C-alpha cells in the first residue's frame, strides 16, 4: 500500500452523543462524588477513559448474532457456538462461561486455593489480587525488574521473572497450586509478554507439576505485540500466535469485556477434568447452569463473534496504533508516562510529574481529578489508593503512582485522541499547581471504587 495513514477500519452506523460541561459543573460534580471518579455520573464525563472493559462498540455482525441468541436454559445453540469459538483459539478442553472475568477468578480460586497458598503472577490486577486474598492466600507479583521502572524501554515489559519463578517453585512448591501470567500486564502498564517468556514459564511450571493459567483478558493485543516485536512471528497470523500462547498453558480466566469485544461476559477454560467438575459445581451454585453461566444466549453469540474480530489484523493495527499515537505526542511533550505505550492504555507517571505530592496525598489520584476538572476526561488511578492498603490493614505506598487512560475498543476517533492530548499538555503545564488529596472515608477492600476524598484548603489546583 502506498499510503501511510492508518485509519479506523470501520464506519459508524449508530452514534451516541457526548456532552460538554462547564468547569463549574465539573467542580460541583467532583464534590458530589467525594472526589472519586468512579462515583461520577457518566453523563458528566466528556471522554471516558476509565476502562476498556465492557465499554467497546459492538459490530453489526455482533448485533446480528444477538438476534440469533438461543435462550434455552440448557444446551443452547449459542453455548456451542461460544464454546467452539473459545476452543478454536485456546484448544482447552472445558469451557465454562461466567458473567465476567472476576467470576471466573472467584470460581477457580474458590476451587483451588487454601489459606497460606501463594499465587505467583507477573502482576495481579486489582480484582484478581482481591479474589486471591479473599481465600487468605498470597498474591505474589513477580514481573521482570524493568517493569518497576516506568520510563525504561523494553519490548516485553510484561514478562514474568523466570528466575524468581523457578526459585519460588523450588522453595515453596507445596504452597503453589497454580501460576498465572496476565496478558497483557494491565497493572504493569498494559505491557506484553513474549512467547519465549510464556514458553519458558510453562516449562518451569511443568517441571514442578504446577498448572500455568493465563489471565487472558487482552490476549489478542498481546498476540499483536508478539507479531510486531518478537523474532520469527512477523508472518504469523494473530490467530496462530494466540493459539501458540494458549498451547503452553493448562487453563485461562478471561474477561470477554476486553478482547471478547462484548459489553459483558467472561469464561474459565481448563484441561483438568476433576478441577473442571469442581468449578462447574460452584458455577451452578452462584452463576448458572454450565451452558450459560450467568449470561444470556445473546451475550454468548456476541462473544463468539467478538473473539474473532479481536484477532483481525486491520483492527489490531489500528487499535495498537491509536494508543501509540497518543504516546508519541506525550513523549514529544516530555510528559512522563510508562514507556513504551501499552496495548489498551497510556499510563501517566504521576510520581515523576507531581514529585511535590507525597504518596500519602495520592499524587496519581490528584492527577486523575485534575484531568477531569480541566477537560472532562475520566481516567483511573493505579497507585497507592488502589494498591496501598495491605490485607493486614497497614499502608505501604505502591511502587508506581500511575494514571491510566484506557481506550474503549472502536469507540473514539483520532480527533477525540487529539483533544485528550491537548488537555494533558494543558494539565502538565500547570503541574506545579496541582495539590494532593486526603482520604476521608474508605472501605476495607477494593477501596478505590467507593472511598471518598477531600482536597486541601487551596483546592485541587491552586490559582
Ligand atoms: N484481569 C485483568 C488483567 C483485568 O484487567 C480485569 C479487569 C480482570 C481480570 C477482571 O475482569 O472486570 O470482567 O471482572 N479489568 C478492568 C479494567 C476492570 O478496567 O482494567 P472483569
Short mmCIF file of C-alpha atoms and ligand atoms in Angstrom, two decimals:
data_model
loop_
_atom_site.label_atom_id
_atom_site.label_comp_id
_atom_site.label_asym_id
_atom_site.label_seq_id
_atom_site.Cartn_x
_atom_site.Cartn_y
_atom_site.Cartn_z
CA UNK A 1 0.00 0.00 0.00
CA UNK A 2 1.45 3.40 -0.97
CA UNK A 3 -0.42 5.25 1.84
CA UNK A 4 0.83 5.62 5.38
CA UNK A 5 -2.29 6.77 7.25
CA UNK A 6 -3.71 4.05 9.47
CA UNK A 7 -7.46 4.57 9.52
CA UNK A 8 -10.19 3.33 11.83
CA UNK A 9 -11.11 0.12 9.96
CA UNK A 10 -14.85 0.65 10.32
CA UNK A 11 -17.51 3.22 9.55
CA UNK A 12 -20.04 4.42 12.09
CA UNK A 13 -23.60 3.07 11.95
CA UNK A 14 -25.03 4.33 15.23
CA UNK A 15 -23.85 7.31 17.26
CA UNK A 16 -24.18 8.25 20.91
CA UNK A 17 -23.95 11.94 21.83
CA UNK A 18 -21.42 13.07 24.43
CA UNK A 19 -21.87 16.25 26.40
CA UNK A 20 -19.62 19.21 27.19
CA UNK A 21 -19.87 20.59 30.71
CA UNK A 22 -18.53 23.81 32.24
CA UNK A 23 -15.65 23.81 34.68
CA UNK A 24 -18.06 24.95 37.42
CA UNK A 25 -20.33 21.98 36.67
CA UNK A 26 -17.38 19.60 36.86
CA UNK A 27 -16.24 21.14 40.13
CA UNK A 28 -19.71 20.55 41.60
CA UNK A 29 -19.85 17.02 40.18
CA UNK A 30 -16.50 16.20 41.77
CA UNK A 31 -17.61 17.48 45.14
CA UNK A 32 -20.84 15.48 44.99
CA UNK A 33 -18.84 12.37 44.06
CA UNK A 34 -16.50 12.69 47.05
CA UNK A 35 -13.63 13.39 44.63
CA UNK A 36 -13.85 9.81 43.39
CA UNK A 37 -14.21 9.49 39.59
CA UNK A 38 -15.94 6.11 40.00
CA UNK A 39 -18.79 7.94 41.74
CA UNK A 40 -19.42 10.46 38.95
CA UNK A 41 -22.46 10.20 36.73
CA UNK A 42 -21.16 9.03 33.35
CA UNK A 43 -23.18 11.73 31.56
CA UNK A 44 -20.99 14.33 33.28
CA UNK A 45 -17.93 12.87 31.54
CA UNK A 46 -16.89 14.04 28.07
CA UNK A 47 -14.27 11.43 27.14
CA UNK A 48 -14.47 8.33 29.28
CA UNK A 49 -11.13 6.53 29.54
CA UNK A 50 -11.91 4.95 32.91
CA UNK A 51 -11.67 1.49 31.41
CA UNK A 52 -11.56 -0.52 28.20
CA UNK A 53 -13.75 -3.13 29.90
CA UNK A 54 -17.24 -3.64 28.50
CA UNK A 55 -17.15 -0.16 27.00
CA UNK A 56 -16.40 -1.11 23.39
CA UNK A 57 -18.69 -0.72 20.40
CA UNK A 58 -20.09 -3.97 19.06
CA UNK A 59 -20.00 -4.61 15.32
CA UNK A 60 -23.01 -5.12 13.06
CA UNK A 61 -22.06 -8.81 12.92
CA UNK A 62 -22.20 -9.00 16.73
CA UNK A 63 -25.60 -7.30 16.83
CA UNK A 64 -26.78 -9.75 14.19
CA UNK A 65 -25.51 -12.53 16.45
CA UNK A 66 -27.50 -11.04 19.33
CA UNK A 67 -30.70 -11.60 17.34
CA UNK A 68 -29.75 -15.24 16.93
CA UNK A 69 -29.29 -15.83 20.65
CA UNK A 70 -30.78 -19.12 21.80
CA UNK A 71 -32.14 -18.53 25.29
CA UNK A 72 -32.72 -22.19 26.16
CA UNK A 73 -31.80 -22.86 29.77
CA UNK A 74 -29.75 -25.94 28.90
CA UNK A 75 -27.89 -26.96 25.77
CA UNK A 76 -28.49 -23.70 23.89
CA UNK A 77 -27.09 -23.46 20.35
CA UNK A 78 -25.43 -20.18 21.40
CA UNK A 79 -23.37 -22.02 24.00
CA UNK A 80 -21.97 -24.43 21.43
CA UNK A 81 -21.03 -21.51 19.16
CA UNK A 82 -19.35 -19.81 22.09
CA UNK A 83 -17.56 -22.99 23.13
CA UNK A 84 -16.33 -23.60 19.57
CA UNK A 85 -15.02 -20.03 19.30
CA UNK A 86 -13.12 -20.33 22.59
CA UNK A 87 -11.77 -23.77 21.72
CA UNK A 88 -10.57 -22.74 18.28
CA UNK A 89 -8.32 -20.16 19.94
CA UNK A 90 -7.37 -21.95 23.17
CA UNK A 91 -7.72 -25.68 22.43
CA UNK A 92 -8.66 -26.01 26.12
CA UNK A 93 -10.98 -28.88 26.93
CA UNK A 94 -13.55 -27.41 29.31
CA UNK A 95 -15.12 -24.01 28.60
CA UNK A 96 -17.11 -22.53 31.47
CA UNK A 97 -18.99 -19.27 30.77
CA UNK A 98 -19.15 -16.66 33.54
CA UNK A 99 -20.75 -13.24 33.76
CA UNK A 100 -17.33 -11.57 33.74
CA UNK A 101 -13.65 -12.17 34.43
CA UNK A 102 -13.73 -11.90 38.20
CA UNK A 103 -16.41 -14.60 38.41
CA UNK A 104 -14.03 -16.94 36.59
CA UNK A 105 -11.33 -15.95 39.09
CA UNK A 106 -13.58 -16.49 42.08
CA UNK A 107 -14.67 -19.91 40.87
CA UNK A 108 -11.14 -21.01 40.01
CA UNK A 109 -9.58 -19.74 43.24
CA UNK A 110 -12.53 -20.99 45.29
CA UNK A 111 -11.96 -24.47 43.90
CA UNK A 112 -8.19 -24.47 44.18
CA UNK A 113 -6.74 -22.18 46.88
CA UNK A 114 -6.20 -22.92 50.56
CA UNK A 115 -5.20 -20.41 53.24
CA UNK A 116 -1.47 -19.54 53.03
CA UNK A 117 -1.19 -20.64 49.41
CA UNK A 118 0.81 -18.42 47.08
CA UNK A 119 -0.18 -17.42 43.54
CA UNK A 120 2.75 -16.06 41.53
CA UNK A 121 1.75 -13.82 38.59
CA UNK A 122 3.63 -11.24 36.53
CA UNK A 123 1.24 -8.71 38.11
CA UNK A 124 -2.22 -9.36 39.51
CA UNK A 125 -4.95 -6.97 38.51
CA UNK A 126 -6.93 -5.50 41.42
CA UNK A 127 -9.87 -7.91 41.32
CA UNK A 128 -7.57 -10.89 40.78
CA UNK A 129 -5.48 -9.88 43.77
CA UNK A 130 -8.61 -9.34 45.86
CA UNK A 131 -10.00 -12.75 44.88
CA UNK A 132 -6.73 -14.46 45.88
CA UNK A 133 -6.60 -12.57 49.17
CA UNK A 134 -10.25 -13.36 49.84
CA UNK A 135 -9.16 -17.04 50.05
CA UNK A 136 -6.48 -15.97 52.60
CA UNK A 137 -3.80 -16.75 50.05
CA UNK A 138 -0.95 -14.51 48.91
CA UNK A 139 -0.97 -12.78 45.52
CA UNK A 140 2.71 -12.54 44.61
CA UNK A 141 3.74 -10.16 41.80
CA UNK A 142 6.98 -11.17 40.08
CA UNK A 143 7.41 -9.06 36.94
CA UNK A 144 10.86 -8.57 35.43
CA UNK A 145 12.88 -5.76 37.05
CA UNK A 146 12.34 -3.40 34.08
CA UNK A 147 8.60 -3.39 34.83
CA UNK A 148 9.22 -1.44 38.02
CA UNK A 149 10.97 1.39 36.15
CA UNK A 150 8.25 3.29 34.27
CA UNK A 151 10.42 5.16 31.83
CA UNK A 152 12.68 2.30 30.81
CA UNK A 153 12.08 0.79 27.37
CA UNK A 154 11.68 -2.96 26.92
CA UNK A 155 9.75 -4.74 24.13
CA UNK A 156 8.18 -7.25 26.53
CA UNK A 157 8.00 -5.39 29.80
CA UNK A 158 5.09 -7.61 30.89
CA UNK A 159 7.32 -10.68 31.20
CA UNK A 160 7.28 -12.72 34.38
CA UNK A 161 10.66 -13.02 36.16
CA UNK A 162 11.63 -16.60 35.29
CA UNK A 163 14.46 -16.78 37.82
CA UNK A 164 12.22 -15.75 40.70
CA UNK A 165 9.51 -18.12 39.43
CA UNK A 166 11.92 -21.08 39.38
CA UNK A 167 13.22 -20.18 42.82
CA UNK A 168 9.82 -19.83 44.46
CA UNK A 169 8.63 -23.09 42.92
CA UNK A 170 11.72 -24.87 44.23
CA UNK A 171 11.33 -23.44 47.72
CA UNK A 172 7.55 -23.35 48.16
CA UNK A 173 6.11 -25.90 45.73
CA UNK A 174 3.61 -27.30 48.26
CA UNK A 175 2.01 -23.85 48.70
CA UNK A 176 1.65 -23.08 44.99
CA UNK A 177 -1.45 -24.65 43.40
CA UNK A 178 -1.13 -22.56 40.20
CA UNK A 179 0.93 -19.90 38.48
CA UNK A 180 -0.65 -17.12 36.42
CA UNK A 181 0.56 -14.85 33.64
CA UNK A 182 -1.52 -11.80 32.80
CA UNK A 183 -1.55 -10.83 29.11
CA UNK A 184 -1.10 -8.01 28.60
CA UNK A 185 0.13 -6.96 32.01
CA UNK A 186 -2.57 -4.44 32.86
CA UNK A 187 -1.38 -3.12 36.24
CA UNK A 188 2.17 -3.04 34.88
CA UNK A 189 1.31 -0.64 32.04
CA UNK A 190 -0.56 -2.81 29.52
CA UNK A 191 2.79 -4.33 28.55
CA UNK A 192 3.03 -7.52 26.52
CA UNK A 193 4.53 -10.86 27.47
CA UNK A 194 6.75 -12.57 24.89
CA UNK A 195 6.09 -16.03 23.52
CA UNK A 196 9.54 -17.06 24.76
CA UNK A 197 8.60 -15.99 28.27
CA UNK A 198 5.29 -17.90 28.26
CA UNK A 199 7.04 -20.97 26.84
CA UNK A 200 9.83 -20.85 29.44
CA UNK A 201 7.40 -20.25 32.32
CA UNK A 202 5.40 -23.22 31.09
CA UNK A 203 8.48 -25.45 31.12
CA UNK A 204 9.35 -24.36 34.66
CA UNK A 205 5.80 -24.96 35.87
CA UNK A 206 5.60 -28.38 34.19
CA UNK A 207 8.90 -29.46 35.71
CA UNK A 208 7.34 -28.77 39.13
CA UNK A 209 3.96 -30.25 38.22
CA UNK A 210 2.18 -26.92 38.76
CA UNK A 211 -0.51 -25.75 36.30
CA UNK A 212 0.02 -22.47 34.45
CA UNK A 213 -3.00 -20.27 33.73
CA UNK A 214 -3.26 -17.19 31.54
CA UNK A 215 -5.28 -14.22 32.69
CA UNK A 216 -6.17 -13.81 29.03
CA UNK A 217 -8.22 -10.58 29.02
CA UNK A 218 -6.08 -8.92 26.35
CA UNK A 219 -4.70 -11.99 24.58
CA UNK A 220 -5.29 -10.55 21.08
CA UNK A 221 -3.40 -7.34 21.83
CA UNK A 222 -0.60 -9.45 23.29
CA UNK A 223 -0.54 -11.56 20.11
CA UNK A 224 -0.18 -8.40 18.01
CA UNK A 225 2.85 -7.24 20.04
CA UNK A 226 4.44 -10.67 19.55
CA UNK A 227 3.86 -10.34 15.80
CA UNK A 228 5.40 -6.86 15.75
CA UNK A 229 8.28 -7.37 18.16
CA UNK A 230 9.32 -11.00 18.55
CA UNK A 231 11.63 -12.66 16.08
CA UNK A 232 10.03 -15.36 13.98
CA UNK A 233 6.43 -14.14 14.27
CA UNK A 234 6.22 -11.30 11.70
CA UNK A 235 4.45 -13.53 9.17
CA UNK A 236 2.23 -15.42 11.61
CA UNK A 237 -1.45 -14.50 11.93
CA UNK A 238 -2.70 -13.17 15.29
CA UNK A 239 -4.87 -16.32 15.48
CA UNK A 240 -1.87 -18.63 15.07
CA UNK A 241 0.09 -16.63 17.65
CA UNK A 242 -2.81 -16.73 20.11
CA UNK A 243 -3.14 -20.48 19.57
CA UNK A 244 0.53 -20.95 20.36
CA UNK A 245 0.26 -18.79 23.50
CA UNK A 246 -2.59 -20.98 24.78
CA UNK A 247 -0.77 -24.18 23.82
CA UNK A 248 1.65 -23.60 26.71
CA UNK A 249 -0.98 -23.30 29.44
CA UNK A 250 -3.34 -25.58 31.34
CA UNK A 251 -6.15 -23.07 31.59
CA UNK A 252 -7.20 -19.44 31.49
CA UNK A 253 -9.51 -16.91 33.03
CA UNK A 254 -10.97 -14.38 30.64
CA UNK A 255 -12.98 -11.20 30.75
CA UNK A 256 -14.81 -11.06 27.42
CA UNK A 257 -15.39 -7.38 28.18
CA UNK A 258 -11.90 -6.76 26.80
CA UNK A 259 -10.69 -8.82 23.82
CA UNK A 260 -14.05 -10.62 23.65
CA UNK A 261 -15.34 -7.25 22.30
CA UNK A 262 -18.53 -7.67 24.32
CA UNK A 263 -20.23 -5.46 26.89
CA UNK A 264 -20.45 -8.28 29.42
CA UNK A 265 -19.16 -11.83 29.79
CA UNK A 266 -16.17 -14.00 30.52
CA UNK A 267 -15.07 -17.56 30.89
CA UNK A 268 -12.86 -20.03 32.62
CA UNK A 269 -11.29 -22.68 30.38
CA UNK A 270 -9.11 -25.56 31.52
CA UNK A 271 -7.94 -29.08 30.77
CA UNK A 272 -8.09 -30.80 34.17
CA UNK A 273 -11.30 -32.90 34.28
CA UNK A 274 -11.55 -33.08 38.05
CA UNK A 275 -10.93 -29.37 38.61
CA UNK A 276 -13.38 -28.52 35.81
CA UNK A 277 -16.06 -30.56 37.55
CA UNK A 278 -15.46 -28.77 40.86
CA UNK A 279 -15.61 -25.42 39.07
CA UNK A 280 -18.85 -26.34 37.29
CA UNK A 281 -20.42 -27.33 40.60
CA UNK A 282 -19.52 -23.94 42.02
CA UNK A 283 -20.76 -22.28 38.81
CA UNK A 284 -24.21 -23.85 39.21
CA UNK A 285 -24.34 -22.61 42.78
CA UNK A 286 -23.54 -18.98 42.01
CA UNK A 287 -23.59 -18.18 38.27
CA UNK A 288 -25.90 -20.58 36.46
CA UNK A 289 -26.10 -23.80 34.51
CA UNK A 290 -22.82 -24.66 32.69
CA UNK A 291 -24.21 -23.86 29.22
CA UNK A 292 -24.94 -20.22 30.09
CA UNK A 293 -23.06 -19.41 33.30
CA UNK A 294 -24.74 -16.12 34.16
CA UNK A 295 -25.02 -14.89 30.56
CA UNK A 296 -27.89 -14.60 28.13
CA UNK A 297 -27.73 -16.65 24.93
CA UNK A 298 -27.29 -13.38 23.02
CA UNK A 299 -24.22 -12.49 25.09
CA UNK A 300 -22.65 -15.83 24.19
CA UNK A 301 -23.28 -15.07 20.49
CA UNK A 302 -21.76 -11.59 20.76
CA UNK A 303 -18.64 -13.03 22.41
CA UNK A 304 -18.29 -15.84 19.84
CA UNK A 305 -18.20 -13.24 17.06
CA UNK A 306 -16.15 -10.74 19.09
CA UNK A 307 -13.31 -13.16 19.86
CA UNK A 308 -12.69 -13.49 16.14
CA UNK A 309 -12.97 -9.77 15.43
CA UNK A 310 -10.38 -9.06 18.14
CA UNK A 311 -7.87 -11.09 16.13
CA UNK A 312 -8.46 -9.21 12.86
CA UNK A 313 -5.18 -7.70 11.65
CA UNK A 314 -6.62 -4.36 10.45
CA UNK A 315 -8.39 -3.95 13.76
CA UNK A 316 -5.31 -4.76 15.85
CA UNK A 317 -3.07 -2.49 13.75
CA UNK A 318 -5.47 0.43 14.27
CA UNK A 319 -6.02 -0.41 17.94
CA UNK A 320 -2.38 -0.54 18.97
CA UNK A 321 -1.54 2.41 16.72
CA UNK A 322 -4.15 4.70 18.27
CA UNK A 323 -2.65 4.20 21.73
CA UNK A 324 0.89 4.63 20.39
CA UNK A 325 -0.23 7.84 18.62
CA UNK A 326 -1.17 9.46 21.94
CA UNK A 327 2.02 8.07 23.47
CA UNK A 328 4.13 9.74 20.78
CA UNK A 329 2.55 13.14 21.36
CA UNK A 330 3.10 12.89 25.13
CA UNK A 331 6.67 11.70 24.69
CA UNK A 332 7.38 14.63 22.37
CA UNK A 333 5.97 16.98 25.02
CA UNK A 334 8.10 15.41 27.75
CA UNK A 335 5.10 14.20 29.74
CA UNK A 336 6.25 11.28 31.91
CA UNK A 337 4.48 8.01 31.21
CA UNK A 338 5.14 4.30 31.27
CA UNK A 339 7.26 3.53 28.22
CA UNK A 340 6.62 2.13 25.75
CA UNK A 341 2.85 2.76 25.40
CA UNK A 342 0.71 -0.24 26.34
CA UNK A 343 -1.78 -2.09 24.19
CA UNK A 344 -5.01 -0.73 25.62
CA UNK A 345 -3.91 2.32 27.56
CA UNK A 346 -1.43 5.09 28.30
CA UNK A 347 -0.20 5.18 31.89
CA UNK A 348 0.92 8.59 33.10
CA UNK A 349 3.71 8.55 35.66
CA UNK A 350 2.36 10.80 38.40
CA UNK A 351 5.30 10.12 40.71
CA UNK A 352 7.55 11.96 38.23
CA UNK A 353 5.04 14.51 37.07
CA UNK A 354 3.84 15.53 40.55
CA UNK A 355 7.01 14.88 42.54
CA UNK A 356 5.91 17.58 45.01
CA UNK A 357 2.93 15.48 46.21
CA UNK A 358 3.90 12.76 48.75
CA UNK A 359 2.43 9.22 48.35
CA UNK A 360 0.21 9.79 51.40
CA UNK A 361 -1.58 12.52 49.47
CA UNK A 362 -2.11 10.25 46.46
CA UNK A 363 -0.43 12.05 43.53
CA UNK A 364 -1.94 9.81 40.83
CA UNK A 365 -5.42 10.23 42.28
CA UNK A 366 -4.90 14.01 42.31
CA UNK A 367 -3.74 13.95 38.68
CA UNK A 368 -6.78 11.96 37.58
CA UNK A 369 -9.02 14.54 39.29
CA UNK A 370 -7.17 17.38 37.56
CA UNK A 371 -7.74 15.78 34.13
CA UNK A 372 -11.45 15.65 34.81
CA UNK A 373 -11.66 19.14 36.25
CA UNK A 374 -9.77 20.72 33.37
CA UNK A 375 -11.00 18.67 30.42
CA UNK A 376 -13.87 16.38 31.41
CA UNK A 377 -11.69 13.31 30.87
CA UNK A 378 -12.17 10.33 33.16
CA UNK A 379 -9.14 8.12 33.83
CA UNK A 380 -8.28 5.72 36.64
CA UNK A 381 -5.63 5.79 39.34
CA UNK A 382 -3.38 2.75 39.55
CA UNK A 383 -1.33 3.72 42.56
CA UNK A 384 -1.48 3.93 46.31
CA UNK A 385 -5.26 4.27 46.54
CA UNK A 386 -5.72 1.07 44.53
CA UNK A 387 -2.84 -0.93 45.99
CA UNK A 388 -1.57 0.84 49.15
CA UNK A 389 -3.85 -0.86 51.68
CA UNK A 390 -2.43 -4.23 52.79
CA UNK A 391 -4.54 -7.26 53.87
CA UNK A 392 -3.42 -6.70 57.49
CA UNK A 393 -4.69 -3.12 57.42
CA UNK A 394 -1.29 -1.46 57.14
CA UNK A 395 -0.44 1.05 54.43
CA UNK A 396 2.51 0.65 52.04
CA UNK A 397 2.82 3.12 49.14
CA UNK A 398 2.52 1.45 45.72
CA UNK A 399 5.72 1.02 43.69
CA UNK A 400 4.35 3.28 40.98
CA UNK A 401 1.81 6.09 41.01
CA UNK A 402 0.10 5.78 37.64
CA UNK A 403 -2.93 7.27 35.93
CA UNK A 404 -4.34 5.00 33.26
CA UNK A 405 -6.09 6.37 30.19
CA UNK A 406 -7.75 3.25 28.79
CA UNK A 407 -9.13 3.23 25.26
CA UNK A 408 -12.55 1.63 24.78
CA UNK A 409 -12.50 -0.53 21.64
CA UNK A 410 -13.80 1.07 18.40
CA UNK A 411 -15.41 3.98 20.27
CA UNK A 412 -13.32 7.12 19.89
CA UNK A 413 -11.75 8.58 16.75
CA UNK A 414 -8.46 10.39 16.19
CA UNK A 415 -9.96 13.81 16.96
CA UNK A 416 -11.01 12.55 20.39
CA UNK A 417 -7.43 11.44 20.95
CA UNK A 418 -6.12 14.84 19.79
CA UNK A 419 -8.41 16.51 22.31
CA UNK A 420 -7.13 14.24 25.10
CA UNK A 421 -3.55 15.14 24.15
CA UNK A 422 -4.37 18.84 24.30
CA UNK A 423 -5.87 18.51 27.79
CA UNK A 424 -2.87 16.50 29.01
CA UNK A 425 -0.44 19.14 27.74
CA UNK A 426 -2.51 21.86 29.42
CA UNK A 427 -2.57 19.99 32.75
CA UNK A 428 1.13 19.17 32.53
CA UNK A 429 1.90 22.89 32.07
CA UNK A 430 0.09 23.55 35.35
CA UNK A 431 1.51 20.55 37.22
CA UNK A 432 3.23 22.61 39.93
CA UNK A 433 -0.17 23.99 40.93
CA UNK A 434 -1.85 20.61 41.44
CA UNK A 435 -2.33 19.63 45.10
CA UNK A 436 -2.81 16.27 46.84
CA UNK A 437 -5.95 14.93 48.49
CA UNK A 438 -6.93 13.39 51.82
CA UNK A 439 -8.90 10.16 52.11
CA UNK A 440 -11.83 10.77 54.43
CA UNK A 441 -13.83 7.54 54.03
CA UNK A 442 -12.64 4.14 52.91
CA UNK A 443 -13.98 0.56 52.80
CA UNK A 444 -11.69 -2.33 53.88
CA UNK A 445 -11.23 -3.93 50.41
CA UNK A 446 -11.05 -2.57 46.84
CA UNK A 447 -11.31 0.86 48.39
CA UNK A 448 -10.69 2.81 45.19
CA UNK A 449 -14.22 2.08 43.99
CA UNK A 450 -16.01 3.82 46.85
CA UNK A 451 -13.56 5.79 49.02
CA UNK A 452 -14.23 9.50 49.44
CA UNK A 453 -11.66 12.28 49.41
CA UNK A 454 -11.23 15.96 50.13
CA UNK A 455 -8.80 18.42 48.59
CA UNK A 456 -6.79 20.75 50.85
CA UNK A 457 -7.85 24.30 51.66
CA UNK A 458 -6.41 25.65 48.39
CA UNK A 459 -8.45 23.23 46.25
CA UNK A 460 -7.20 20.72 43.69
CA UNK A 461 -5.43 23.25 41.53
CA UNK A 462 -4.02 26.38 43.07
CA UNK A 463 -4.67 29.76 41.39
N1 LIG B 1 -7.83 -9.47 34.87
C1 LIG B 1 -7.39 -8.34 34.28
C2 LIG B 1 -5.99 -8.27 33.78
C3 LIG B 1 -8.25 -7.25 34.14
O1 LIG B 1 -7.81 -6.15 33.56
C4 LIG B 1 -9.58 -7.36 34.63
C5 LIG B 1 -10.50 -6.25 34.54
C6 LIG B 1 -9.99 -8.57 35.20
C7 LIG B 1 -9.09 -9.59 35.30
C8 LIG B 1 -11.39 -8.77 35.72
O2 LIG B 1 -12.32 -8.84 34.69
O3 LIG B 1 -13.80 -6.83 35.02
O4 LIG B 1 -14.56 -8.79 33.67
O5 LIG B 1 -14.36 -8.97 36.12
N2 LIG B 1 -10.11 -5.08 34.28
C9 LIG B 1 -10.93 -3.91 34.07
C10 LIG B 1 -10.01 -2.73 33.90
C11 LIG B 1 -11.98 -3.71 35.07
O6 LIG B 1 -10.51 -1.60 33.97
O7 LIG B 1 -8.82 -2.92 33.66
P1 LIG B 1 -13.84 -8.33 34.89
#
